[in-house]
Coordinates of C-alpha atoms and ligand atoms in Angstrom, one line a residue:
X1 CA 4.7 -24.5 3.7
X2 CA 2.1 -22.3 5.4
X3 CA 1.1 -23.2 8.9
X4 CA 4.0 -25.6 9.6
X5 CA 7.3 -25.5 11.6
X6 CA 7.3 -22.4 13.8
X7 CA 4.0 -21.4 12.3
X8 CA 2.2 -24.6 13.4
X9 CA 0.6 -22.9 16.4
X10 CA -1.3 -20.5 14.1
X11 CA -3.7 -23.3 13.0
X12 CA -6.5 -24.8 15.1
X13 CA -7.6 -28.4 15.1
X14 CA -10.0 -27.8 12.3
X15 CA -7.4 -26.2 10.0
X16 CA -8.6 -22.7 10.6
X17 CA -5.9 -20.0 11.1
X18 CA -6.2 -18.3 14.5
X19 CA -6.3 -14.6 15.3
X20 CA -3.6 -12.9 17.5
X21 CA -4.4 -11.2 20.8
X22 CA -2.4 -10.6 24.0
X23 CA 0.6 -12.5 22.7
X24 CA -1.4 -15.6 21.9
X25 CA -3.0 -17.3 18.9
X26 CA -6.7 -17.8 19.6
X27 CA -9.8 -19.4 18.2
X28 CA -12.8 -17.1 17.9
X29 CA -15.8 -17.8 20.1
X30 CA -17.9 -17.1 17.1
X31 CA -17.3 -20.6 15.9
X32 CA -17.4 -19.2 12.4
X33 CA -14.6 -18.9 9.8
X34 CA -14.1 -17.1 6.5
X35 CA -12.8 -19.1 3.5
X36 CA -10.0 -17.7 1.4
X37 CA -10.4 -18.7 -2.2
X38 CA -7.3 -19.5 -4.2
X39 CA -7.5 -17.3 -7.3
X40 CA -5.9 -19.9 -9.5
X41 CA -8.0 -23.0 -8.6
X42 CA -11.0 -20.9 -7.5
X43 CA -11.3 -23.4 -4.6
X44 CA -11.2 -22.6 -0.8
X45 CA -7.6 -22.9 0.2
X46 CA -7.4 -21.4 3.8
X47 CA -9.8 -20.4 6.5
X48 CA -9.5 -17.6 9.1
X49 CA -11.5 -16.9 12.2
X50 CA -14.5 -14.6 12.0
X51 CA -13.7 -12.5 15.1
X52 CA -16.6 -11.1 17.2
X53 CA -17.2 -7.6 18.5
X54 CA -16.5 -8.7 22.0
X55 CA -13.1 -10.0 20.9
X56 CA -12.3 -6.7 19.2
X57 CA -13.3 -4.8 22.4
X58 CA -11.0 -6.9 24.5
X59 CA -8.0 -6.6 22.3
X60 CA -8.6 -2.8 21.9
X61 CA -8.5 -2.5 25.7
X62 CA -5.3 -4.6 25.8
X63 CA -3.8 -2.4 23.1
X64 CA -4.6 0.7 25.1
X65 CA -3.0 -0.6 28.2
X66 CA 0.1 -2.1 26.4
X67 CA 0.7 1.2 24.7
X68 CA 1.2 3.1 27.9
X69 CA 4.2 1.0 29.0
X70 CA 5.5 0.8 25.4
X71 CA 5.7 4.6 25.2
X72 CA 8.0 4.4 28.2
X73 CA 10.3 1.8 26.5
X74 CA 13.5 3.4 25.4
X75 CA 13.7 4.2 21.7
X76 CA 16.8 2.0 21.2
X77 CA 14.9 -1.0 22.7
X78 CA 11.9 -0.5 20.4
X79 CA 14.4 -0.4 17.5
X80 CA 16.2 -3.5 18.6
X81 CA 12.9 -5.5 18.6
X82 CA 12.0 -4.2 15.2
X83 CA 15.4 -5.3 13.8
X84 CA 14.7 -8.8 15.3
X85 CA 11.3 -8.9 13.6
X86 CA 12.9 -7.7 10.3
X87 CA 15.4 -10.6 10.4
X88 CA 12.7 -13.1 11.2
X89 CA 10.6 -11.9 8.2
X90 CA 13.5 -12.5 5.9
X91 CA 14.3 -15.8 7.5
X92 CA 10.8 -17.0 7.0
X93 CA 10.3 -15.6 3.5
X94 CA 9.4 -19.0 2.1
X95 CA 6.3 -19.8 4.1
X96 CA 5.1 -16.2 3.8
X97 CA 5.6 -16.4 0.0
X98 CA 3.8 -19.7 -0.1
X99 CA 0.7 -18.0 1.4
X100 CA 0.9 -15.1 -1.1
X101 CA 1.0 -17.5 -4.0
X102 CA -2.1 -19.4 -2.8
X103 CA -4.1 -16.4 -1.5
X104 CA -3.5 -13.7 -4.1
X105 CA -1.7 -15.6 -7.0
X106 CA 1.4 -13.6 -6.6
X107 CA 4.2 -15.2 -8.7
X108 CA 6.4 -17.3 -6.4
X109 CA 9.6 -15.3 -6.7
X110 CA 7.8 -12.0 -6.3
X111 CA 6.1 -13.3 -3.2
X112 CA 9.4 -14.0 -1.6
X113 CA 10.6 -10.6 -2.6
X114 CA 7.6 -9.0 -0.8
X115 CA 8.8 -10.7 2.5
X116 CA 12.4 -9.5 2.0
X117 CA 11.3 -5.9 1.1
X118 CA 9.1 -5.9 4.2
X119 CA 12.1 -6.9 6.4
X120 CA 14.1 -4.1 4.8
X121 CA 11.3 -1.6 5.5
X122 CA 11.1 -2.6 9.1
X123 CA 14.9 -2.2 9.6
X124 CA 14.9 1.2 7.9
X125 CA 12.0 2.3 9.9
X126 CA 13.8 1.4 13.2
X127 CA 16.9 3.4 12.1
X128 CA 14.9 6.4 10.9
X129 CA 12.8 6.3 14.1
X130 CA 15.9 6.5 16.2
X131 CA 17.1 9.4 14.2
X132 CA 14.0 11.5 13.9
X133 CA 12.2 10.7 17.2
X134 CA 15.3 11.6 19.2
X135 CA 15.2 15.2 17.9
X136 CA 12.9 18.1 18.8
X137 CA 12.8 21.8 18.4
X138 CA 14.0 24.6 20.6
X139 CA 12.4 28.0 20.1
X140 CA 12.8 31.3 21.9
X141 CA 10.0 33.9 22.3
X142 CA 11.8 37.1 21.1
X143 CA 11.6 36.2 17.5
X144 CA 7.9 37.0 17.5
X145 CA 7.1 40.8 17.7
X146 CA 6.3 42.2 21.1
X147 CA 8.1 39.5 23.0
X148 CA 11.3 39.5 25.1
X149 CA 13.3 36.4 25.5
X150 CA 11.4 35.2 28.5
X151 CA 10.1 31.9 27.1
X152 CA 12.0 28.8 26.0
X153 CA 9.9 26.4 24.0
X154 CA 10.8 22.7 23.7
X155 CA 9.0 20.4 21.3
X156 CA 9.1 16.6 21.1
X157 CA 7.2 13.9 19.2
X158 CA 4.8 11.8 21.3
X159 CA 2.8 8.7 20.2
X160 CA -0.9 8.9 19.2
X161 CA -2.0 5.8 21.1
X162 CA -3.7 2.8 19.4
X163 CA -3.3 2.7 15.6
X164 CA -5.7 0.7 13.4
X165 CA -3.9 -0.6 10.3
X166 CA -5.9 -1.9 7.3
X167 CA -3.9 -2.9 4.3
X168 CA -5.2 -4.2 0.9
X169 CA -4.9 -7.6 -0.8
X170 CA -2.2 -6.8 -3.3
X171 CA 0.6 -6.3 -0.8
X172 CA -0.9 -7.7 2.4
X173 CA 2.5 -8.1 4.1
X174 CA 4.4 -5.1 2.8
X175 CA 1.5 -2.6 3.2
X176 CA 0.9 -4.0 6.7
X177 CA 4.5 -3.5 7.9
X178 CA 4.6 -0.1 6.3
X179 CA 2.0 0.8 9.0
X180 CA 3.1 -1.5 11.8
X181 CA 6.7 -0.5 12.0
X182 CA 6.3 3.3 12.0
X183 CA 3.5 2.9 14.6
X184 CA 5.7 0.8 16.9
X185 CA 8.9 2.8 16.7
X186 CA 6.9 5.9 17.5
X187 CA 5.6 4.3 20.7
X188 CA 2.1 3.3 19.6
X189 CA 0.3 0.0 19.8
X190 CA -1.2 -1.6 16.7
X191 CA -4.4 -3.4 15.8
X192 CA -4.1 -5.0 12.4
X193 CA -7.1 -6.0 10.2
X194 CA -5.6 -7.8 7.2
X195 CA -7.4 -8.1 3.9
X196 CA -9.3 -11.4 3.7
X197 CA -7.3 -12.4 0.6
X198 CA -3.8 -12.2 2.1
X199 CA -4.9 -12.7 5.7
X200 CA -2.9 -15.9 6.2
X201 CA 0.3 -14.3 4.8
X202 CA -0.3 -11.4 7.2
X203 CA -0.8 -13.8 10.2
X204 CA 2.6 -15.4 9.3
X205 CA 4.1 -11.9 9.3
X206 CA 2.6 -11.1 12.7
X207 CA 4.1 -14.3 14.0
X208 CA 7.5 -13.0 13.1
X209 CA 6.8 -10.0 15.4
X210 CA 5.5 -12.4 18.1
X211 CA 8.8 -14.4 17.8
X212 CA 10.8 -11.2 18.1
X213 CA 9.3 -10.8 21.6
X214 CA 7.2 -7.7 21.6
X215 CA 5.2 -7.1 24.8
X216 CA 1.8 -8.8 25.2
X217 CA -1.2 -6.8 23.9
X218 CA 1.0 -4.3 21.9
X219 CA 0.2 -6.0 18.6
X220 CA -3.1 -7.7 17.7
X221 CA -4.4 -9.1 14.5
X222 CA -8.1 -9.5 14.0
X223 CA -9.6 -11.4 11.1
X224 CA -13.0 -11.5 9.4
X225 CA -14.7 -9.8 6.5
X226 CA -14.2 -6.1 6.3
X227 CA -17.8 -5.7 5.3
X228 CA -18.8 -7.3 8.6
X229 CA -16.3 -6.1 11.2
X230 CA -14.9 -3.0 9.4
X231 CA -17.3 -0.4 10.8
X232 CA -17.0 -1.8 14.3
X233 CA -13.2 -1.5 14.1
X234 CA -12.9 1.9 12.4
X235 CA -15.5 3.5 14.6
X236 CA -14.1 2.0 17.8
X237 CA -13.7 4.7 20.5
X238 CA -10.3 3.3 21.5
X239 CA -8.8 3.8 18.1
X240 CA -6.6 7.0 17.9
X241 CA -5.5 6.9 14.3
X242 CA -6.4 4.8 11.1
X243 CA -3.8 4.0 8.5
X244 CA -5.8 2.5 5.5
X245 CA -4.7 1.4 2.1
X246 CA -7.3 0.2 -0.4
X247 CA -10.1 1.4 -2.7
X248 CA -13.2 3.5 -2.3
X249 CA -13.8 1.9 1.1
X250 CA -11.3 4.4 2.4
X251 CA -13.6 7.3 1.2
X252 CA -16.6 5.9 3.2
X253 CA -14.4 5.2 6.2
X254 CA -13.2 8.9 6.1
X255 CA -16.8 10.0 6.2
X256 CA -17.8 7.8 9.1
X257 CA -15.0 8.2 11.6
X258 CA -14.6 10.9 14.2
X259 CA -11.8 13.4 14.9
X260 CA -8.8 11.2 14.6
X261 CA -5.8 11.4 12.2
X262 CA -6.2 9.4 9.0
X263 CA -3.7 8.1 6.6
X264 CA -5.6 7.1 3.4
X265 CA -3.8 5.6 0.4
X266 CA -6.5 4.8 -2.1
X267 CA -6.9 4.1 -5.8
X268 CA -5.3 5.6 -8.8
X269 CA -5.6 6.1 -12.5
X270 CA -2.0 6.8 -13.2
X271 CA -1.5 8.5 -16.6
X272 CA 1.6 8.1 -18.7
X273 CA 2.1 11.0 -21.1
X274 CA 4.4 10.3 -24.1
X275 CA 5.7 13.3 -26.0
X276 CA 7.0 13.3 -29.6
X277 CA 10.7 13.4 -28.5
X278 CA 10.4 10.5 -26.0
X279 CA 12.7 7.5 -26.1
X280 CA 10.0 5.2 -27.3
X281 CA 11.9 2.0 -26.4
X282 CA 12.3 3.2 -22.8
X283 CA 8.6 4.3 -22.8
X284 CA 7.4 1.0 -24.1
X285 CA 9.3 -1.1 -21.6
X286 CA 8.1 1.1 -18.8
X287 CA 4.5 0.8 -20.0
X288 CA 4.7 -2.9 -20.0
X289 CA 6.5 -3.0 -16.7
X290 CA 4.1 -0.4 -15.2
X291 CA 0.9 -1.5 -16.8
X292 CA 1.0 -5.3 -16.8
X293 CA 3.5 -6.4 -14.2
X294 CA 5.0 -5.3 -11.0
X295 CA 8.5 -6.2 -12.4
X296 CA 10.9 -3.3 -12.0
X297 CA 14.1 -4.2 -13.9
X298 CA 16.4 -1.8 -12.1
X299 CA 15.1 -2.5 -8.6
X300 CA 16.1 -5.2 -6.3
X301 CA 12.4 -5.7 -5.6
X302 CA 11.4 -7.6 -8.7
X303 CA 7.6 -8.1 -8.3
X304 CA 4.9 -9.0 -10.7
X305 CA 1.1 -9.0 -10.7
X306 CA -0.8 -8.1 -13.8
X307 CA -1.8 -4.5 -13.2
X308 CA -3.1 -5.1 -9.6
X309 CA -1.0 -2.2 -8.3
X310 CA -2.2 1.2 -7.1
X311 CA 0.6 2.8 -9.1
X312 CA 0.2 0.7 -12.3
X313 CA 0.2 2.7 -15.5
X314 CA -3.6 2.8 -16.0
X315 CA -3.9 5.1 -19.1
X316 CA -1.4 5.9 -21.8
X317 CA -1.7 9.4 -23.4
X318 CA 0.5 9.4 -26.4
X319 CA 1.1 12.1 -29.1
X320 CA -0.6 11.0 -32.3
X321 CA 2.6 11.4 -34.4
X322 CA 4.4 8.7 -32.4
X323 CA 1.4 6.6 -31.4
X324 CA 1.7 3.9 -34.1
X325 CA 5.4 3.3 -33.4
X326 CA 4.8 3.2 -29.6
X327 CA 1.8 0.8 -29.9
X328 CA 3.9 -1.5 -32.1
X329 CA 6.7 -1.6 -29.5
X330 CA 4.3 -2.2 -26.6
X331 CA 2.6 -5.0 -28.6
X332 CA 5.9 -6.7 -29.2
X333 CA 6.7 -6.7 -25.5
X334 CA 3.3 -7.8 -24.5
X335 CA 3.6 -10.8 -26.8
X336 CA 6.6 -11.9 -24.7
X337 CA 4.7 -11.9 -21.3
X338 CA 4.2 -15.3 -19.9
X339 CA 0.6 -16.1 -18.8
X340 CA -0.3 -18.8 -16.3
X341 CA -0.2 -19.9 -12.6
X342 CA 1.8 -18.1 -10.0
X343 CA 3.6 -21.3 -9.0
X344 CA 5.3 -21.2 -12.5
X345 CA 6.4 -17.6 -11.9
X346 CA 4.4 -16.3 -14.9
X347 CA 4.3 -12.6 -15.6
X348 CA 0.5 -12.6 -15.8
X349 CA -1.3 -14.6 -13.2
X350 CA -5.0 -14.9 -12.2
X351 CA -6.5 -11.7 -10.8
X352 CA -7.6 -11.9 -7.2
X353 CA -11.3 -12.8 -7.4
X354 CA -13.9 -13.8 -9.9
X355 CA -15.7 -10.6 -9.3
X356 CA -12.6 -8.6 -10.1
X357 CA -12.3 -10.6 -13.3
X358 CA -15.9 -9.9 -14.1
X359 CA -15.4 -6.2 -13.5
X360 CA -12.4 -6.0 -15.8
X361 CA -14.4 -7.9 -18.4
X362 CA -17.2 -5.3 -18.1
X363 CA -14.7 -2.5 -18.9
X364 CA -13.3 -4.5 -21.9
X365 CA -16.8 -5.1 -23.3
X366 CA -17.8 -1.5 -22.9
X367 CA -14.6 -0.4 -24.8
X368 CA -15.4 -3.0 -27.5
X369 CA -18.9 -1.8 -28.0
X370 CA -17.7 1.8 -28.3
X371 CA -15.1 1.0 -30.9
X372 CA -11.7 0.6 -29.2
X373 CA -9.0 -1.1 -31.2
X374 CA -8.0 -4.5 -29.7
X375 CA -4.3 -5.0 -30.1
X376 CA -4.7 -8.6 -28.9
X377 CA -7.6 -11.0 -28.8
X378 CA -9.5 -10.8 -25.5
X379 CA -9.0 -14.0 -23.7
X380 CA -10.0 -15.2 -20.2
X381 CA -10.0 -18.5 -18.4
X382 CA -11.5 -18.3 -14.9
X383 CA -9.7 -15.5 -13.1
X384 CA -6.9 -15.5 -15.6
X385 CA -7.0 -12.7 -18.1
X386 CA -4.5 -12.4 -20.9
X387 CA -2.7 -9.0 -21.2
X388 CA -4.7 -6.7 -23.4
X389 CA -3.8 -3.3 -25.0
X390 CA -6.7 -1.2 -26.1
X391 CA -5.8 1.5 -28.7
X392 CA -7.9 4.5 -29.8
X393 CA -9.7 4.7 -26.5
X394 CA -11.9 7.7 -26.3
X395 CA -13.1 9.7 -23.2
X396 CA -16.6 8.2 -23.5
X397 CA -15.3 4.7 -22.6
X398 CA -15.3 3.6 -19.0
X399 CA -11.8 2.3 -19.3
X400 CA -10.6 5.9 -19.9
X401 CA -11.5 6.7 -16.3
X402 CA -12.0 3.6 -14.2
X403 CA -9.3 1.6 -12.5
X404 CA -9.4 -2.0 -14.0
X405 CA -6.9 -3.4 -11.5
X406 CA -6.0 -6.0 -14.0
X407 CA -3.9 -6.6 -17.1
X408 CA -5.9 -4.3 -19.5
X409 CA -4.3 -1.0 -20.6
X410 CA -6.0 1.8 -22.6
X411 CA -4.2 4.1 -25.1
X412 CA -5.6 7.5 -25.8
X413 CA -4.1 9.4 -28.7
X414 CA -3.5 13.1 -28.0
X415 CA -2.5 16.1 -30.2
X416 CA -0.9 18.2 -27.5
X417 CA 0.7 17.9 -24.1
X418 CA -2.1 20.1 -22.7
X419 CA -4.7 17.5 -23.8
X420 CA -2.8 14.9 -21.9
X421 CA -2.6 17.0 -18.8
X422 CA -6.3 17.9 -19.1
X423 CA -7.2 14.2 -19.2
X424 CA -5.0 13.4 -16.2
X425 CA -6.4 16.3 -14.2
X426 CA -10.1 15.5 -15.1
X427 CA -9.8 12.2 -13.2
X428 CA -11.1 11.9 -9.6
X429 CA -7.8 10.2 -8.8
X430 CA -4.5 11.9 -8.3
X431 CA -2.0 9.2 -7.2
X432 CA 0.9 9.3 -9.6
X433 CA 1.6 10.1 -13.2
X434 CA 4.6 9.9 -15.5
X435 CA 6.0 11.7 -18.5
X436 CA 8.4 10.6 -21.2
X437 CA 10.4 13.2 -23.0
X438 CA 14.1 14.1 -23.6
X439 CA 13.4 17.7 -22.8
X440 CA 13.8 18.3 -19.0
X441 CA 12.2 21.7 -19.2
X442 CA 9.0 20.3 -20.7
X443 CA 9.1 17.5 -18.2
X444 CA 9.2 19.9 -15.3
X445 CA 6.3 22.0 -16.7
X446 CA 4.2 19.0 -17.2
X447 CA 5.1 17.5 -13.8
X448 CA 4.1 20.8 -12.1
X449 CA 0.8 20.9 -14.1
X450 CA -0.3 17.3 -13.2
X451 CA -2.5 17.1 -10.2
X452 CA -1.0 14.0 -8.7
X453 CA 1.0 13.2 -5.5
X454 CA 4.0 12.2 -7.5
X455 CA 5.2 12.5 -11.1
X456 CA 7.9 10.2 -12.5
X457 CA 10.0 11.6 -15.3
X458 CA 11.1 8.9 -17.8
X459 CA 10.0 6.0 -15.6
X460 CA 6.7 4.2 -14.8
X461 CA 4.9 5.2 -11.6
X462 CA 6.1 3.3 -8.5
X463 CA 5.6 3.3 -4.8
X464 CA 9.1 3.2 -3.4
X465 CA 11.9 3.0 -2.6
X466 CA 9.9 2.8 0.6
X467 CA 11.5 5.8 2.2
X468 CA 10.3 8.2 -0.5
X469 CA 7.2 10.3 0.3
X470 CA 4.2 8.7 -1.3
X471 CA 0.8 10.4 -1.4
X472 CA -2.4 10.8 -3.4
X473 CA -4.3 13.9 -4.2
X474 CA -8.1 14.1 -4.5
X475 CA -9.8 10.7 -4.2
X476 CA -6.4 9.0 -4.0
X477 CA -5.8 9.7 -0.4
X478 CA -5.2 11.8 2.7
X479 CA -1.8 12.5 4.1
X480 CA 1.5 11.1 3.0
X481 CA 3.3 7.7 3.4
X482 CA 6.9 6.8 3.1
X483 CA 8.8 5.8 6.2
X484 CA 9.7 9.2 7.5
X485 CA 6.3 10.7 6.8
X486 CA 4.5 7.7 8.3
X487 CA 6.5 7.9 11.6
X488 CA 5.7 11.7 11.8
X489 CA 2.1 11.0 11.0
X490 CA 1.8 8.6 13.8
X491 CA 3.0 11.1 16.4
X492 CA 1.8 14.4 17.7
X493 CA 3.9 17.4 18.9
X494 CA 4.1 18.0 22.6
X495 CA 5.4 21.4 23.7
X496 CA 6.9 22.4 27.0
X497 CA 7.4 26.1 27.7
X498 CA 9.9 27.3 30.3
X499 CA 8.9 30.7 31.5
X500 CA 11.7 32.9 32.9
X501 CA 11.2 35.6 35.5
X502 CA 13.4 38.1 33.5
X503 CA 14.5 38.2 29.8
X504 CA 17.7 36.1 29.3
X505 CA 20.0 36.7 26.4
X506 CA 22.8 34.2 26.0
X507 CA 26.2 35.8 26.3
X508 CA 24.3 39.2 26.4
Ligands
NAP1 P1 -10.6 -2.6 -0.6 O1 -11.7 -3.5 -1.1 O2 -10.9 -1.2 -0.3 O3 -10.1 -3.4 0.8 C1 -9.0 -2.8 1.5 C2 -9.1 -3.3 2.9 O4 -10.3 -2.8 3.6 C3 -9.2 -4.8 3.1 O5 -8.4 -5.2 4.2 C4 -10.7 -5.0 3.4 O6 -11.0 -6.2 4.1 C5 -11.0 -3.8 4.2 N1 -12.4 -3.4 4.3 C6 -13.4 -3.8 3.5 N2 -14.6 -3.2 3.9 C7 -14.3 -2.5 5.0 C8 -15.0 -1.6 5.9 N3 -16.3 -1.4 5.8 N4 -14.3 -1.0 7.0 C9 -13.0 -1.2 7.1 N5 -12.3 -2.0 6.3 C10 -12.9 -2.6 5.3 O7 -9.3 -2.7 -1.5 P2 -8.6 -4.0 -2.2 O8 -9.4 -4.6 -3.2 O9 -8.0 -4.8 -1.1 O10 -7.3 -3.3 -2.9 C11 -7.4 -2.7 -4.1 C12 -7.5 -1.2 -4.0 O11 -6.4 -0.7 -3.2 C13 -7.3 -0.5 -5.4 O12 -8.2 0.5 -5.5 C14 -5.9 0.1 -5.3 O13 -5.6 1.2 -6.2 C15 -5.8 0.4 -3.9 N6 -4.4 0.5 -3.4 C16 -3.9 1.7 -3.1 C17 -2.6 1.8 -2.7 C18 -2.0 3.2 -2.4 O14 -1.0 3.2 -1.7 N7 -2.6 4.3 -2.8 C19 -1.7 0.7 -2.6 C20 -2.3 -0.6 -3.0 C21 -3.6 -0.6 -3.3 P3 -11.6 -7.5 3.4 O15 -10.6 -8.0 2.4 O16 -11.9 -8.4 4.5 O17 -12.8 -7.0 2.6

């Protein structure tokens, strides 16, 4: 259960979860709290502290100081602590999962999987950090015209300083550790601002790092509404780098902040192009897996959440000649999805907030008015929306372009692969895409033509395995994630040049 056992110290006398600063769990002096609404019951379930600007200032100063000595901590020791935190995350997967069920309606089994995946990510990151941060470059000057060999250049990777991490609600633990672990192994300190829906799960995760014994001040976690403290955090002068995952908020943050490195992982409208020669059974199961649920049958990480994934399939572009057959196969699979509360491990659970459900409904009504074919009856109870496939969607419908972040999937019928590529590239987003065909040559040509950070051939889009590079083009992001890229992104290169009095040629 959340806030019990080793997690009891996270809760204050009024049942409000505390924030984390200088190795301690604290009540905010604001005396205010932010409620977290359970998406299933639509009732307040948890409360977190609404931190003040003064509290943020204090923990930023602490993070700056703690980072200086952390940067002098041997790499193997940093890795050792991360391995401890990873083990603790796995050990405490049940209470963490309990929070995810209540805060974001993640199905129970999948919620536990998120904690385990996060532990694995932290361990991998520790190992990768030891490998790549222990290496640098050695260059000699005479490879550049006009130079003798009088200069030896040594490069190494040094930390950036204080990293601000802001993850989204849909993976509040996994997308937090994907920022925290690279930051720490690279010698940075971290200030985490978790999403409000998912904050309590994130606080439990932070406690695992606390129990692992990281130095005071190195990790802080500040809670409160992003709309209230977000600007203060992102524009804070002590912050040396921001790693953000979320929606359009990331675009406005990028416009406001100063000259610091940004890692932005934003929204997507991942297209799934189906050619005439595709294996339609494979395509249909991937569309259902990718569009409606997180579940990935071949992966250890079996997770579900009704389209609330940045890399969900968000538009199907199918060749007219196979469209009827494909739609029938997808319909048959959609009919088998279970719909209900996360506690029952249903495939389709309530979406995160009432306003998200209203937004999705707006897209559905627009498509209805403009003549889309409804493959199922539209059904909604509270935040729970039954899976819906919309056929014969046309480019004048909002659902053709906008990200529903819910269990509603549009199908656009195309007459050539070029038409599919054109639709994909006309989107403001460029996160991932996928193509289904038995012809690898066509697959490569289409993959090269799609303006997205990743293209999956014969599988639904997916973030992960977590060490694969993951990036969005256009409005889908800045920079690249994936464990190795995140570690590199959270460092800068330091060069030392040894100047010799005379040219020196080894063995010369
Ligand atoms: P969101 O509304 O953009 O929120 C993301 C985070 O930003 C939350 O922690 C939020 O805190 C915080 N925030 C809000 N206003 C802020 C401000 N002014 N300054 C700083 N932080 C602020 O996104 P979401 O609804 O949580 O997540 C859904 C979106 O994330 C979708 O668009 C999805 O595609 C995208 N996503 C992308 C990836 C990827 O890797 N590309 C992965 C997952 C999700 P509060 O909760 O307190 O408002």
